[in-house]
Amino acid sequence: MAVIGHPVAHSLSPLMHGAALKAKGINGACLAFDVTDPGGAIHGMRALGITGFSVTIPHKEAVIPYLDELDPDAEAIGAVNTIINRNRKLTGYNTDAFGARTALEEKTVIRGKRTAVIGAGGAARAILHAVIQAGGEAAVVNRTRERGERLAAEMGAVFLSGEELAAFSPEILINTTSVGMTPRIDESPVPASVFRTGMTVMEIIYTPPSTRLLKEARQKGARGINGLSMFVYQGARQFELFTGSTAPVETMRCAVHNFYTTC
Ligand code: ATR
């Protein structure tokens, strides 16, 4: 299997899938390819008979025209993060929504909860899909109103400006923007005044593993879920699609945690 993206050198997918393959005794490898021609990469996948691709930024939408079919989640989200090659028939999947939902549901119930999704890019689309499918009451908060309103309308959520967020009183809040990511680690996309005891705050950034947003949320008594959690669960679902075997989730979690610290 392989991961394609641009840039891709930072990707932890080869490390995580490599550890999982070894733990399951499967003779295989996951290699990273820095790709600027996604169509060419997919022709290569067919020609070489590579079983699976993990697709990362910026190719999650660009690969779609080269595939034979999409699963319903990928279709609804409009983006693909996994391609499976079955006898040269290529199917696109999106495991980001599954990863987000599993990471959240490990810590809280989504059904009926006021859930604020910060950002309106591709990651926000996948997470909104997951929240709405799980029965959450979703709101989109975005710097650019027009983009946020468009996404909210398309996905069946409401749009809120930054000023309206506090009045919405979110029970779950998820950051899907890059605000707080290395090297801008002193920034946070929302003021600390929105955090409350009992709230669940999830980050999708995992560099650094604990962002300013998560630190401030925890200081106010909120439950924090770091970005490694969603990353591991989206990868676990990918691994199951790649191999047809159950994923060794703890091995995968340890592999990525060990990258930063010891597990
Ligand atoms: P992805 O597809 O990975 O989600 P993206 O399409 O670049 O990434 O979307 C990034 C999101 O982060 C956008 O919602 C963007 O807000 P705008 O629509 O206003 O551009 C948001 N974002 C990025 N940098 C931001 C910043 N400094 N402050 C607030 N929002 C920011």
PDB file of C-alpha atoms and ligand atoms in Angstrom:
ATOM      1  CA  MET A   1       0.000   0.000   0.000  1.00  0.00           C
ATOM      2  CA  ALA A   2       1.062   3.615  -0.395  1.00  0.00           C
ATOM      3  CA  VAL A   3       0.225   7.115   0.749  1.00  0.00           C
ATOM      4  CA  ILE A   4       0.069   9.854  -1.880  1.00  0.00           C
ATOM      5  CA  GLY A   5       0.110  13.568  -1.049  1.00  0.00           C
ATOM      6  CA  HIS A   6       2.078  16.757  -1.550  1.00  0.00           C
ATOM      7  CA  PRO A   7       3.974  17.371   0.655  1.00  0.00           C
ATOM      8  CA  VAL A   8       3.974  13.929   2.234  1.00  0.00           C
ATOM      9  CA  ALA A   9       7.273  13.643   4.119  1.00  0.00           C
ATOM     10  CA  HIS A  10       5.527  14.525   7.425  1.00  0.00           C
ATOM     11  CA  SER A  11       2.893  11.764   7.061  1.00  0.00           C
ATOM     12  CA  LEU A  12       2.725   9.242   9.906  1.00  0.00           C
ATOM     13  CA  SER A  13       0.691   6.798   7.773  1.00  0.00           C
ATOM     14  CA  PRO A  14       3.701   4.665   6.657  1.00  0.00           C
ATOM     15  CA  LEU A  15       4.843   4.345  10.280  1.00  0.00           C
ATOM     16  CA  MET A  16       1.354   3.481  11.535  1.00  0.00           C
ATOM     17  CA  HIS A  17       0.449   1.016   8.769  1.00  0.00           C
ATOM     18  CA  GLY A  18       3.938  -0.510   8.833  1.00  0.00           C
ATOM     19  CA  ALA A  19       3.534  -1.281  12.548  1.00  0.00           C
ATOM     20  CA  ALA A  20       0.059  -2.716  11.938  1.00  0.00           C
ATOM     21  CA  LEU A  21       1.231  -4.988   9.094  1.00  0.00           C
ATOM     22  CA  LYS A  22       4.071  -6.280  11.258  1.00  0.00           C
ATOM     23  CA  ALA A  23       1.758  -6.903  14.240  1.00  0.00           C
ATOM     24  CA  LYS A  24      -0.627  -8.898  12.030  1.00  0.00           C
ATOM     25  CA  GLY A  25       2.204 -10.863  10.382  1.00  0.00           C
ATOM     26  CA  ILE A  26       1.188  -9.576   6.940  1.00  0.00           C
ATOM     27  CA  ASN A  27       3.955  -9.459   4.356  1.00  0.00           C
ATOM     28  CA  GLY A  28       3.534  -5.898   3.056  1.00  0.00           C
ATOM     29  CA  ALA A  29       4.681  -2.308   3.339  1.00  0.00           C
ATOM     30  CA  CYS A  30       3.292   1.219   3.210  1.00  0.00           C
ATOM     31  CA  LEU A  31       5.390   3.727   1.256  1.00  0.00           C
ATOM     32  CA  ALA A  32       4.940   7.501   0.951  1.00  0.00           C
ATOM     33  CA  PHE A  33       5.018   9.098  -2.514  1.00  0.00           C
ATOM     34  CA  ASP A  34       5.203  12.849  -3.003  1.00  0.00           C
ATOM     35  CA  VAL A  35       2.776  13.187  -5.922  1.00  0.00           C
ATOM     36  CA  THR A  36       1.942  16.251  -8.013  1.00  0.00           C
ATOM     37  CA  ASP A  37       0.090  14.256 -10.720  1.00  0.00           C
ATOM     38  CA  PRO A  38      -2.673  12.289  -8.950  1.00  0.00           C
ATOM     39  CA  GLY A  39      -4.093  10.900 -12.232  1.00  0.00           C
ATOM     40  CA  GLY A  40      -0.673   9.537 -13.190  1.00  0.00           C
ATOM     41  CA  ALA A  41      -0.285   7.993  -9.730  1.00  0.00           C
ATOM     42  CA  ILE A  42      -3.630   6.213 -10.101  1.00  0.00           C
ATOM     43  CA  HIS A  43      -2.775   4.857 -13.548  1.00  0.00           C
ATOM     44  CA  GLY A  44       0.407   3.576 -11.908  1.00  0.00           C
ATOM     45  CA  MET A  45      -1.600   1.967  -9.123  1.00  0.00           C
ATOM     46  CA  ARG A  46      -3.692   0.046 -11.667  1.00  0.00           C
ATOM     47  CA  ALA A  47      -0.647  -0.931 -13.739  1.00  0.00           C
ATOM     48  CA  LEU A  48       1.404  -2.060 -10.751  1.00  0.00           C
ATOM     49  CA  GLY A  49      -1.482  -3.776  -8.967  1.00  0.00           C
ATOM     50  CA  ILE A  50      -0.963  -1.828  -5.720  1.00  0.00           C
ATOM     51  CA  THR A  51      -3.722  -2.892  -3.296  1.00  0.00           C
ATOM     52  CA  GLY A  52      -4.470   0.372  -1.558  1.00  0.00           C
ATOM     53  CA  PHE A  53      -3.715   4.080  -1.535  1.00  0.00           C
ATOM     54  CA  SER A  54      -4.114   6.432   1.375  1.00  0.00           C
ATOM     55  CA  VAL A  55      -4.793   9.838  -0.165  1.00  0.00           C
ATOM     56  CA  THR A  56      -3.902  13.011   1.650  1.00  0.00           C
ATOM     57  CA  ILE A  57      -3.843  16.775   1.065  1.00  0.00           C
ATOM     58  CA  PRO A  58      -4.194  18.178  -1.596  1.00  0.00           C
ATOM     59  CA  HIS A  59      -5.486  15.226  -3.681  1.00  0.00           C
ATOM     60  CA  LYS A  60      -8.621  14.070  -1.820  1.00  0.00           C
ATOM     61  CA  GLU A  61     -10.977  15.570  -4.428  1.00  0.00           C
ATOM     62  CA  ALA A  62      -8.686  15.471  -7.485  1.00  0.00           C
ATOM     63  CA  VAL A  63      -8.481  11.652  -7.501  1.00  0.00           C
ATOM     64  CA  ILE A  64     -12.251  11.136  -7.871  1.00  0.00           C
ATOM     65  CA  PRO A  65     -12.494  11.337 -11.711  1.00  0.00           C
ATOM     66  CA  TYR A  66      -9.941   8.502 -12.034  1.00  0.00           C
ATOM     67  CA  LEU A  67     -11.901   5.996  -9.912  1.00  0.00           C
ATOM     68  CA  ASP A  68     -14.485   3.392 -10.988  1.00  0.00           C
ATOM     69  CA  GLU A  69     -16.853   3.894  -8.039  1.00  0.00           C
ATOM     70  CA  LEU A  70     -17.301   5.687  -4.717  1.00  0.00           C
ATOM     71  CA  ASP A  71     -18.723   4.346  -1.497  1.00  0.00           C
ATOM     72  CA  PRO A  72     -21.707   6.322  -0.093  1.00  0.00           C
ATOM     73  CA  ASP A  73     -19.663   8.221   2.567  1.00  0.00           C
ATOM     74  CA  ALA A  74     -17.085   9.383   0.004  1.00  0.00           C
ATOM     75  CA  GLU A  75     -19.934  10.377  -2.332  1.00  0.00           C
ATOM     76  CA  ALA A  76     -21.693  12.416   0.374  1.00  0.00           C
ATOM     77  CA  ILE A  77     -18.472  14.075   1.533  1.00  0.00           C
ATOM     78  CA  GLY A  78     -17.157  14.662  -1.990  1.00  0.00           C
ATOM     79  CA  ALA A  79     -13.640  13.567  -1.029  1.00  0.00           C
ATOM     80  CA  VAL A  80     -11.668  10.323  -0.947  1.00  0.00           C
ATOM     81  CA  ASN A  81      -8.910   9.413   1.528  1.00  0.00           C
ATOM     82  CA  THR A  82      -8.652   5.711   0.628  1.00  0.00           C
ATOM     83  CA  ILE A  83      -8.590   3.871  -2.709  1.00  0.00           C
ATOM     84  CA  ILE A  84      -8.900   0.088  -2.894  1.00  0.00           C
ATOM     85  CA  ASN A  85      -7.818  -1.815  -5.994  1.00  0.00           C
ATOM     86  CA  ARG A  86      -9.822  -5.037  -6.426  1.00  0.00           C
ATOM     87  CA  ASN A  87      -8.769  -6.776  -9.629  1.00  0.00           C
ATOM     88  CA  ARG A  88      -8.017  -3.379 -11.190  1.00  0.00           C
ATOM     89  CA  LYS A  89     -11.402  -1.958 -10.232  1.00  0.00           C
ATOM     90  CA  LEU A  90     -10.761   1.112  -8.073  1.00  0.00           C
ATOM     91  CA  THR A  91     -13.190   2.132  -5.313  1.00  0.00           C
ATOM     92  CA  GLY A  92     -12.878   5.393  -3.367  1.00  0.00           C
ATOM     93  CA  TYR A  93     -13.703   5.547   0.350  1.00  0.00           C
ATOM     94  CA  ASN A  94     -13.586   8.242   2.998  1.00  0.00           C
ATOM     95  CA  THR A  95     -12.611   6.951   6.432  1.00  0.00           C
ATOM     96  CA  ASP A  96     -12.185  10.432   7.974  1.00  0.00           C
ATOM     97  CA  ALA A  97     -15.852  10.566   8.996  1.00  0.00           C
ATOM     98  CA  PHE A  98     -15.607   7.130  10.634  1.00  0.00           C
ATOM     99  CA  GLY A  99     -12.382   8.229  12.385  1.00  0.00           C
ATOM    100  CA  ALA A 100     -13.949  11.417  13.734  1.00  0.00           C
ATOM    101  CA  ARG A 101     -17.115   9.674  14.899  1.00  0.00           C
ATOM    102  CA  THR A 102     -15.216   6.860  16.632  1.00  0.00           C
ATOM    103  CA  ALA A 103     -12.825   9.293  18.365  1.00  0.00           C
ATOM    104  CA  LEU A 104     -15.771  11.375  19.629  1.00  0.00           C
ATOM    105  CA  GLU A 105     -17.980   8.456  20.627  1.00  0.00           C
ATOM    106  CA  GLU A 106     -15.142   6.961  22.653  1.00  0.00           C
ATOM    107  CA  LYS A 107     -15.553   9.960  25.007  1.00  0.00           C
ATOM    108  CA  THR A 108     -19.113  11.237  24.612  1.00  0.00           C
ATOM    109  CA  VAL A 109     -22.544  10.759  23.043  1.00  0.00           C
ATOM    110  CA  ILE A 110     -23.077  12.852  19.883  1.00  0.00           C
ATOM    111  CA  ARG A 111     -26.837  12.293  19.482  1.00  0.00           C
ATOM    112  CA  GLY A 112     -28.794  15.431  20.378  1.00  0.00           C
ATOM    113  CA  LYS A 113     -25.685  17.470  21.285  1.00  0.00           C
ATOM    114  CA  ARG A 114     -25.070  21.016  20.087  1.00  0.00           C
ATOM    115  CA  THR A 115     -21.862  20.535  18.075  1.00  0.00           C
ATOM    116  CA  ALA A 116     -19.778  23.414  16.698  1.00  0.00           C
ATOM    117  CA  VAL A 117     -17.449  22.610  13.807  1.00  0.00           C
ATOM    118  CA  ILE A 118     -14.795  25.307  13.344  1.00  0.00           C
ATOM    119  CA  GLY A 119     -13.714  25.665   9.700  1.00  0.00           C
ATOM    120  CA  ALA A 120     -15.310  24.975   6.318  1.00  0.00           C
ATOM    121  CA  GLY A 121     -12.689  23.033   4.320  1.00  0.00           C
ATOM    122  CA  GLY A 122     -12.502  19.359   3.363  1.00  0.00           C
ATOM    123  CA  ALA A 123     -11.894  18.148   6.913  1.00  0.00           C
ATOM    124  CA  ALA A 124     -14.937  20.098   8.129  1.00  0.00           C
ATOM    125  CA  ARG A 125     -17.104  18.390   5.461  1.00  0.00           C
ATOM    126  CA  ALA A 126     -16.106  14.903   6.608  1.00  0.00           C
ATOM    127  CA  ILE A 127     -16.628  15.754  10.274  1.00  0.00           C
ATOM    128  CA  LEU A 128     -20.000  17.434   9.667  1.00  0.00           C
ATOM    129  CA  HIS A 129     -21.126  14.323   7.798  1.00  0.00           C
ATOM    130  CA  ALA A 130     -20.105  12.192  10.797  1.00  0.00           C
ATOM    131  CA  VAL A 131     -21.791  14.480  13.353  1.00  0.00           C
ATOM    132  CA  ILE A 132     -25.050  14.693  11.389  1.00  0.00           C
ATOM    133  CA  GLN A 133     -25.142  10.924  10.774  1.00  0.00           C
ATOM    134  CA  ALA A 134     -24.634  10.395  14.506  1.00  0.00           C
ATOM    135  CA  GLY A 135     -27.611  12.654  15.287  1.00  0.00           C
ATOM    136  CA  GLY A 136     -25.721  15.746  16.492  1.00  0.00           C
ATOM    137  CA  GLU A 137     -27.140  19.272  16.130  1.00  0.00           C
ATOM    138  CA  ALA A 138     -24.390  20.723  13.946  1.00  0.00           C
ATOM    139  CA  ALA A 139     -23.257  24.326  13.490  1.00  0.00           C
ATOM    140  CA  VAL A 140     -20.466  25.613  11.250  1.00  0.00           C
ATOM    141  CA  VAL A 141     -18.277  28.503  12.434  1.00  0.00           C
ATOM    142  CA  ASN A 142     -15.956  29.971   9.824  1.00  0.00           C
ATOM    143  CA  ARG A 143     -13.832  33.059   9.314  1.00  0.00           C
ATOM    144  CA  THR A 144     -15.205  33.549   5.787  1.00  0.00           C
ATOM    145  CA  ARG A 145     -18.977  33.770   6.175  1.00  0.00           C
ATOM    146  CA  GLU A 146     -19.851  32.924   2.555  1.00  0.00           C
ATOM    147  CA  ARG A 147     -17.851  29.677   2.533  1.00  0.00           C
ATOM    148  CA  GLY A 148     -19.219  28.679   5.938  1.00  0.00           C
ATOM    149  CA  GLU A 149     -22.829  29.412   4.952  1.00  0.00           C
ATOM    150  CA  ARG A 150     -22.452  27.417   1.736  1.00  0.00           C
ATOM    151  CA  LEU A 151     -21.092  24.363   3.533  1.00  0.00           C
ATOM    152  CA  ALA A 152     -23.691  24.577   6.308  1.00  0.00           C
ATOM    153  CA  ALA A 153     -26.556  24.751   3.786  1.00  0.00           C
ATOM    154  CA  GLU A 154     -25.164  21.852   1.773  1.00  0.00           C
ATOM    155  CA  MET A 155     -24.673  19.574   4.765  1.00  0.00           C
ATOM    156  CA  GLY A 156     -27.847  20.478   6.702  1.00  0.00           C
ATOM    157  CA  ALA A 157     -26.196  22.485   9.488  1.00  0.00           C
ATOM    158  CA  VAL A 158     -26.624  26.089  10.662  1.00  0.00           C
ATOM    159  CA  PHE A 159     -23.978  28.769  10.210  1.00  0.00           C
ATOM    160  CA  LEU A 160     -22.727  30.868  13.133  1.00  0.00           C
ATOM    161  CA  SER A 161     -20.351  33.799  13.172  1.00  0.00           C
ATOM    162  CA  GLY A 162     -17.559  33.759  15.773  1.00  0.00           C
ATOM    163  CA  GLU A 163     -19.610  36.193  17.891  1.00  0.00           C
ATOM    164  CA  GLU A 164     -22.654  33.867  17.823  1.00  0.00           C
ATOM    165  CA  LEU A 165     -20.697  30.835  19.028  1.00  0.00           C
ATOM    166  CA  ALA A 166     -20.971  31.588  22.777  1.00  0.00           C
ATOM    167  CA  ALA A 167     -24.775  31.979  22.588  1.00  0.00           C
ATOM    168  CA  PHE A 168     -25.041  28.581  20.807  1.00  0.00           C
ATOM    169  CA  SER A 169     -23.403  27.128  23.958  1.00  0.00           C
ATOM    170  CA  PRO A 170     -21.765  24.134  22.251  1.00  0.00           C
ATOM    171  CA  GLU A 171     -21.589  20.818  24.106  1.00  0.00           C
ATOM    172  CA  ILE A 172     -19.057  19.513  21.561  1.00  0.00           C
ATOM    173  CA  LEU A 173     -16.558  21.671  19.674  1.00  0.00           C
ATOM    174  CA  ILE A 174     -14.200  20.451  16.927  1.00  0.00           C
ATOM    175  CA  ASN A 175     -11.382  22.445  15.359  1.00  0.00           C
ATOM    176  CA  THR A 176     -10.837  21.537  11.702  1.00  0.00           C
ATOM    177  CA  THR A 177      -8.713  24.578  10.796  1.00  0.00           C
ATOM    178  CA  SER A 178      -4.923  24.735  10.815  1.00  0.00           C
ATOM    179  CA  VAL A 179      -4.968  27.429  13.526  1.00  0.00           C
ATOM    180  CA  GLY A 180      -2.652  26.255  16.329  1.00  0.00           C
ATOM    181  CA  MET A 181      -0.606  23.922  14.129  1.00  0.00           C
ATOM    182  CA  THR A 182       3.200  24.044  14.245  1.00  0.00           C
ATOM    183  CA  PRO A 183       4.761  26.627  13.901  1.00  0.00           C
ATOM    184  CA  ARG A 184       1.790  28.848  14.966  1.00  0.00           C
ATOM    185  CA  ILE A 185       1.355  27.042  18.271  1.00  0.00           C
ATOM    186  CA  ASP A 186       0.439  30.214  20.225  1.00  0.00           C
ATOM    187  CA  GLU A 187      -2.819  30.632  18.273  1.00  0.00           C
ATOM    188  CA  SER A 188      -6.289  29.252  18.924  1.00  0.00           C
ATOM    189  CA  PRO A 189      -9.345  29.491  16.633  1.00  0.00           C
ATOM    190  CA  VAL A 190     -11.792  30.296  19.487  1.00  0.00           C
ATOM    191  CA  PRO A 191     -11.612  32.335  22.714  1.00  0.00           C
ATOM    192  CA  ALA A 192     -11.144  30.292  25.900  1.00  0.00           C
ATOM    193  CA  SER A 193     -14.379  31.831  27.235  1.00  0.00           C
ATOM    194  CA  VAL A 194     -16.483  29.309  25.196  1.00  0.00           C
ATOM    195  CA  PHE A 195     -15.160  26.315  27.170  1.00  0.00           C
ATOM    196  CA  ARG A 196     -17.229  24.863  29.993  1.00  0.00           C
ATOM    197  CA  THR A 197     -16.945  21.936  32.391  1.00  0.00           C
ATOM    198  CA  GLY A 198     -18.416  18.820  30.801  1.00  0.00           C
ATOM    199  CA  MET A 199     -17.907  20.007  27.228  1.00  0.00           C
ATOM    200  CA  THR A 200     -15.987  17.793  24.750  1.00  0.00           C
ATOM    201  CA  VAL A 201     -13.365  19.509  22.596  1.00  0.00           C
ATOM    202  CA  MET A 202     -11.727  17.659  19.712  1.00  0.00           C
ATOM    203  CA  GLU A 203      -8.738  18.761  17.693  1.00  0.00           C
ATOM    204  CA  ILE A 204      -7.720  17.360  14.323  1.00  0.00           C
ATOM    205  CA  ILE A 205      -4.237  18.909  14.467  1.00  0.00           C
ATOM    206  CA  TYR A 206      -1.661  16.436  15.763  1.00  0.00           C
ATOM    207  CA  THR A 207       1.473  18.535  15.391  1.00  0.00           C
ATOM    208  CA  PRO A 208       1.763  19.460  18.234  1.00  0.00           C
ATOM    209  CA  PRO A 209      -0.200  16.648  19.948  1.00  0.00           C
ATOM    210  CA  SER A 210      -1.561  19.177  22.490  1.00  0.00           C
ATOM    211  CA  THR A 211      -2.582  22.528  21.021  1.00  0.00           C
ATOM    212  CA  ARG A 212      -3.381  25.793  22.785  1.00  0.00           C
ATOM    213  CA  LEU A 213      -7.100  25.064  22.156  1.00  0.00           C
ATOM    214  CA  LEU A 214      -6.865  21.699  23.967  1.00  0.00           C
ATOM    215  CA  LYS A 215      -4.837  23.130  26.855  1.00  0.00           C
ATOM    216  CA  GLU A 216      -7.319  25.975  27.404  1.00  0.00           C
ATOM    217  CA  ALA A 217     -10.303  23.614  27.100  1.00  0.00           C
ATOM    218  CA  ARG A 218      -8.860  21.219  29.701  1.00  0.00           C
ATOM    219  CA  GLN A 219      -8.039  24.116  32.048  1.00  0.00           C
ATOM    220  CA  LYS A 220     -11.748  25.032  31.979  1.00  0.00           C
ATOM    221  CA  GLY A 221     -12.789  21.462  32.821  1.00  0.00           C
ATOM    222  CA  ALA A 222     -13.653  20.322  29.287  1.00  0.00           C
ATOM    223  CA  ARG A 223     -12.762  16.850  27.999  1.00  0.00           C
ATOM    224  CA  GLY A 224     -10.065  17.062  25.326  1.00  0.00           C
ATOM    225  CA  ILE A 225      -9.521  14.650  22.419  1.00  0.00           C
ATOM    226  CA  ASN A 226      -6.278  15.198  20.562  1.00  0.00           C
ATOM    227  CA  GLY A 227      -5.805  14.899  16.806  1.00  0.00           C
ATOM    228  CA  LEU A 228      -3.991  11.572  17.039  1.00  0.00           C
ATOM    229  CA  SER A 229      -7.229   9.876  18.046  1.00  0.00           C
ATOM    230  CA  MET A 230      -9.112  10.620  14.810  1.00  0.00           C
ATOM    231  CA  PHE A 231      -5.935   9.917  12.831  1.00  0.00           C
ATOM    232  CA  VAL A 232      -5.573   6.438  14.372  1.00  0.00           C
ATOM    233  CA  TYR A 233      -9.242   5.512  13.825  1.00  0.00           C
ATOM    234  CA  GLN A 234      -9.346   6.706  10.210  1.00  0.00           C
ATOM    235  CA  GLY A 235      -6.178   4.640   9.707  1.00  0.00           C
ATOM    236  CA  ALA A 236      -7.665   1.597  11.434  1.00  0.00           C
ATOM    237  CA  ARG A 237     -10.617   1.617   9.030  1.00  0.00           C
ATOM    238  CA  GLN A 238      -8.187   2.064   6.117  1.00  0.00           C
ATOM    239  CA  PHE A 239      -6.175  -0.908   7.316  1.00  0.00           C
ATOM    240  CA  GLU A 240      -9.320  -3.059   7.355  1.00  0.00           C
ATOM    241  CA  LEU A 241     -10.105  -2.005   3.789  1.00  0.00           C
ATOM    242  CA  PHE A 242      -6.507  -2.580   2.672  1.00  0.00           C
ATOM    243  CA  THR A 243      -6.088  -6.033   4.221  1.00  0.00           C
ATOM    244  CA  GLY A 244      -9.546  -7.432   5.034  1.00  0.00           C
ATOM    245  CA  SER A 245      -8.220  -8.069   8.583  1.00  0.00           C
ATOM    246  CA  THR A 246      -9.224  -6.373  11.826  1.00  0.00           C
ATOM    247  CA  ALA A 247      -6.916  -3.480  12.660  1.00  0.00           C
ATOM    248  CA  PRO A 248      -4.516  -3.754  15.634  1.00  0.00           C
ATOM    249  CA  VAL A 249      -5.712  -0.391  16.966  1.00  0.00           C
ATOM    250  CA  GLU A 250      -3.513  -0.356  20.093  1.00  0.00           C
ATOM    251  CA  THR A 251      -0.397  -1.099  18.014  1.00  0.00           C
ATOM    252  CA  MET A 252      -1.325   1.723  15.647  1.00  0.00           C
ATOM    253  CA  ARG A 253      -1.978   4.115  18.538  1.00  0.00           C
ATOM    254  CA  CYS A 254       1.353   3.231  20.162  1.00  0.00           C
ATOM    255  CA  ALA A 255       3.223   3.664  16.874  1.00  0.00           C
ATOM    256  CA  VAL A 256       2.027   7.255  16.448  1.00  0.00           C
ATOM    257  CA  HIS A 257       2.250   8.143  20.164  1.00  0.00           C
ATOM    258  CA  ASN A 258       5.790   6.729  20.266  1.00  0.00           C
ATOM    259  CA  PHE A 259       6.719   9.131  17.542  1.00  0.00           C
ATOM    260  CA  TYR A 260       6.249  11.961  20.061  1.00  0.00           C
ATOM    261  CA  THR A 261       6.720  10.259  23.395  1.00  0.00           C
ATOM    262  CA  THR A 262       6.706   6.745  24.819  1.00  0.00           C
ATOM    263  CA  CYS A 263       3.499   4.725  24.865  1.00  0.00           C
TER     264      CYS A 263
HETATM  265  P1  ATR B   1      -8.892  21.339   4.659  1.00  0.00           P
HETATM  266  O1  ATR B   1      -9.410  20.917   3.327  1.00  0.00           O
HETATM  267  O2  ATR B   1      -7.673  20.608   5.101  1.00  0.00           O
HETATM  268  O3  ATR B   1      -9.944  21.328   5.725  1.00  0.00           O
HETATM  269  P2  ATR B   1      -8.878  24.129   3.767  1.00  0.00           P
HETATM  270  O4  ATR B   1      -9.797  23.801   2.658  1.00  0.00           O
HETATM  271  O5  ATR B   1      -7.675  24.947   3.481  1.00  0.00           O
HETATM  272  O6  ATR B   1      -8.338  22.833   4.504  1.00  0.00           O
HETATM  273  O7  ATR B   1      -9.751  24.830   4.921  1.00  0.00           O
HETATM  274  C1  ATR B   1      -9.171  25.420   5.991  1.00  0.00           C
HETATM  275  C2  ATR B   1     -10.219  26.025   6.920  1.00  0.00           C
HETATM  276  O8  ATR B   1      -9.492  26.649   7.970  1.00  0.00           O
HETATM  277  C3  ATR B   1     -11.063  27.107   6.288  1.00  0.00           C
HETATM  278  O9  ATR B   1     -12.345  27.061   6.851  1.00  0.00           O
HETATM  279  C4  ATR B   1     -10.333  28.382   6.693  1.00  0.00           C
HETATM  280  O10 ATR B   1     -11.169  29.506   6.809  1.00  0.00           O
HETATM  281  P3  ATR B   1     -11.554  30.419   5.507  1.00  0.00           P
HETATM  282  O11 ATR B   1     -12.695  29.709   4.819  1.00  0.00           O
HETATM  283  O12 ATR B   1     -11.964  31.715   6.103  1.00  0.00           O
HETATM  284  O13 ATR B   1     -10.303  30.503   4.679  1.00  0.00           O
HETATM  285  C5  ATR B   1      -9.856  28.011   8.062  1.00  0.00           C
HETATM  286  N1  ATR B   1      -8.690  28.806   8.472  1.00  0.00           N
HETATM  287  C6  ATR B   1      -7.421  28.669   8.013  1.00  0.00           C
HETATM  288  N2  ATR B   1      -6.612  29.584   8.604  1.00  0.00           N
HETATM  289  C7  ATR B   1      -7.391  30.300   9.455  1.00  0.00           C
HETATM  290  C8  ATR B   1      -7.143  31.377  10.381  1.00  0.00           C
HETATM  291  N3  ATR B   1      -5.929  31.905  10.538  1.00  0.00           N
HETATM  292  N4  ATR B   1      -8.192  31.844  11.105  1.00  0.00           N
HETATM  293  C9  ATR B   1      -9.429  31.312  10.956  1.00  0.00           C
HETATM  294  N5  ATR B   1      -9.729  30.303  10.100  1.00  0.00           N
HETATM  295  C10 ATR B   1      -8.728  29.803   9.369  1.00  0.00           C
END
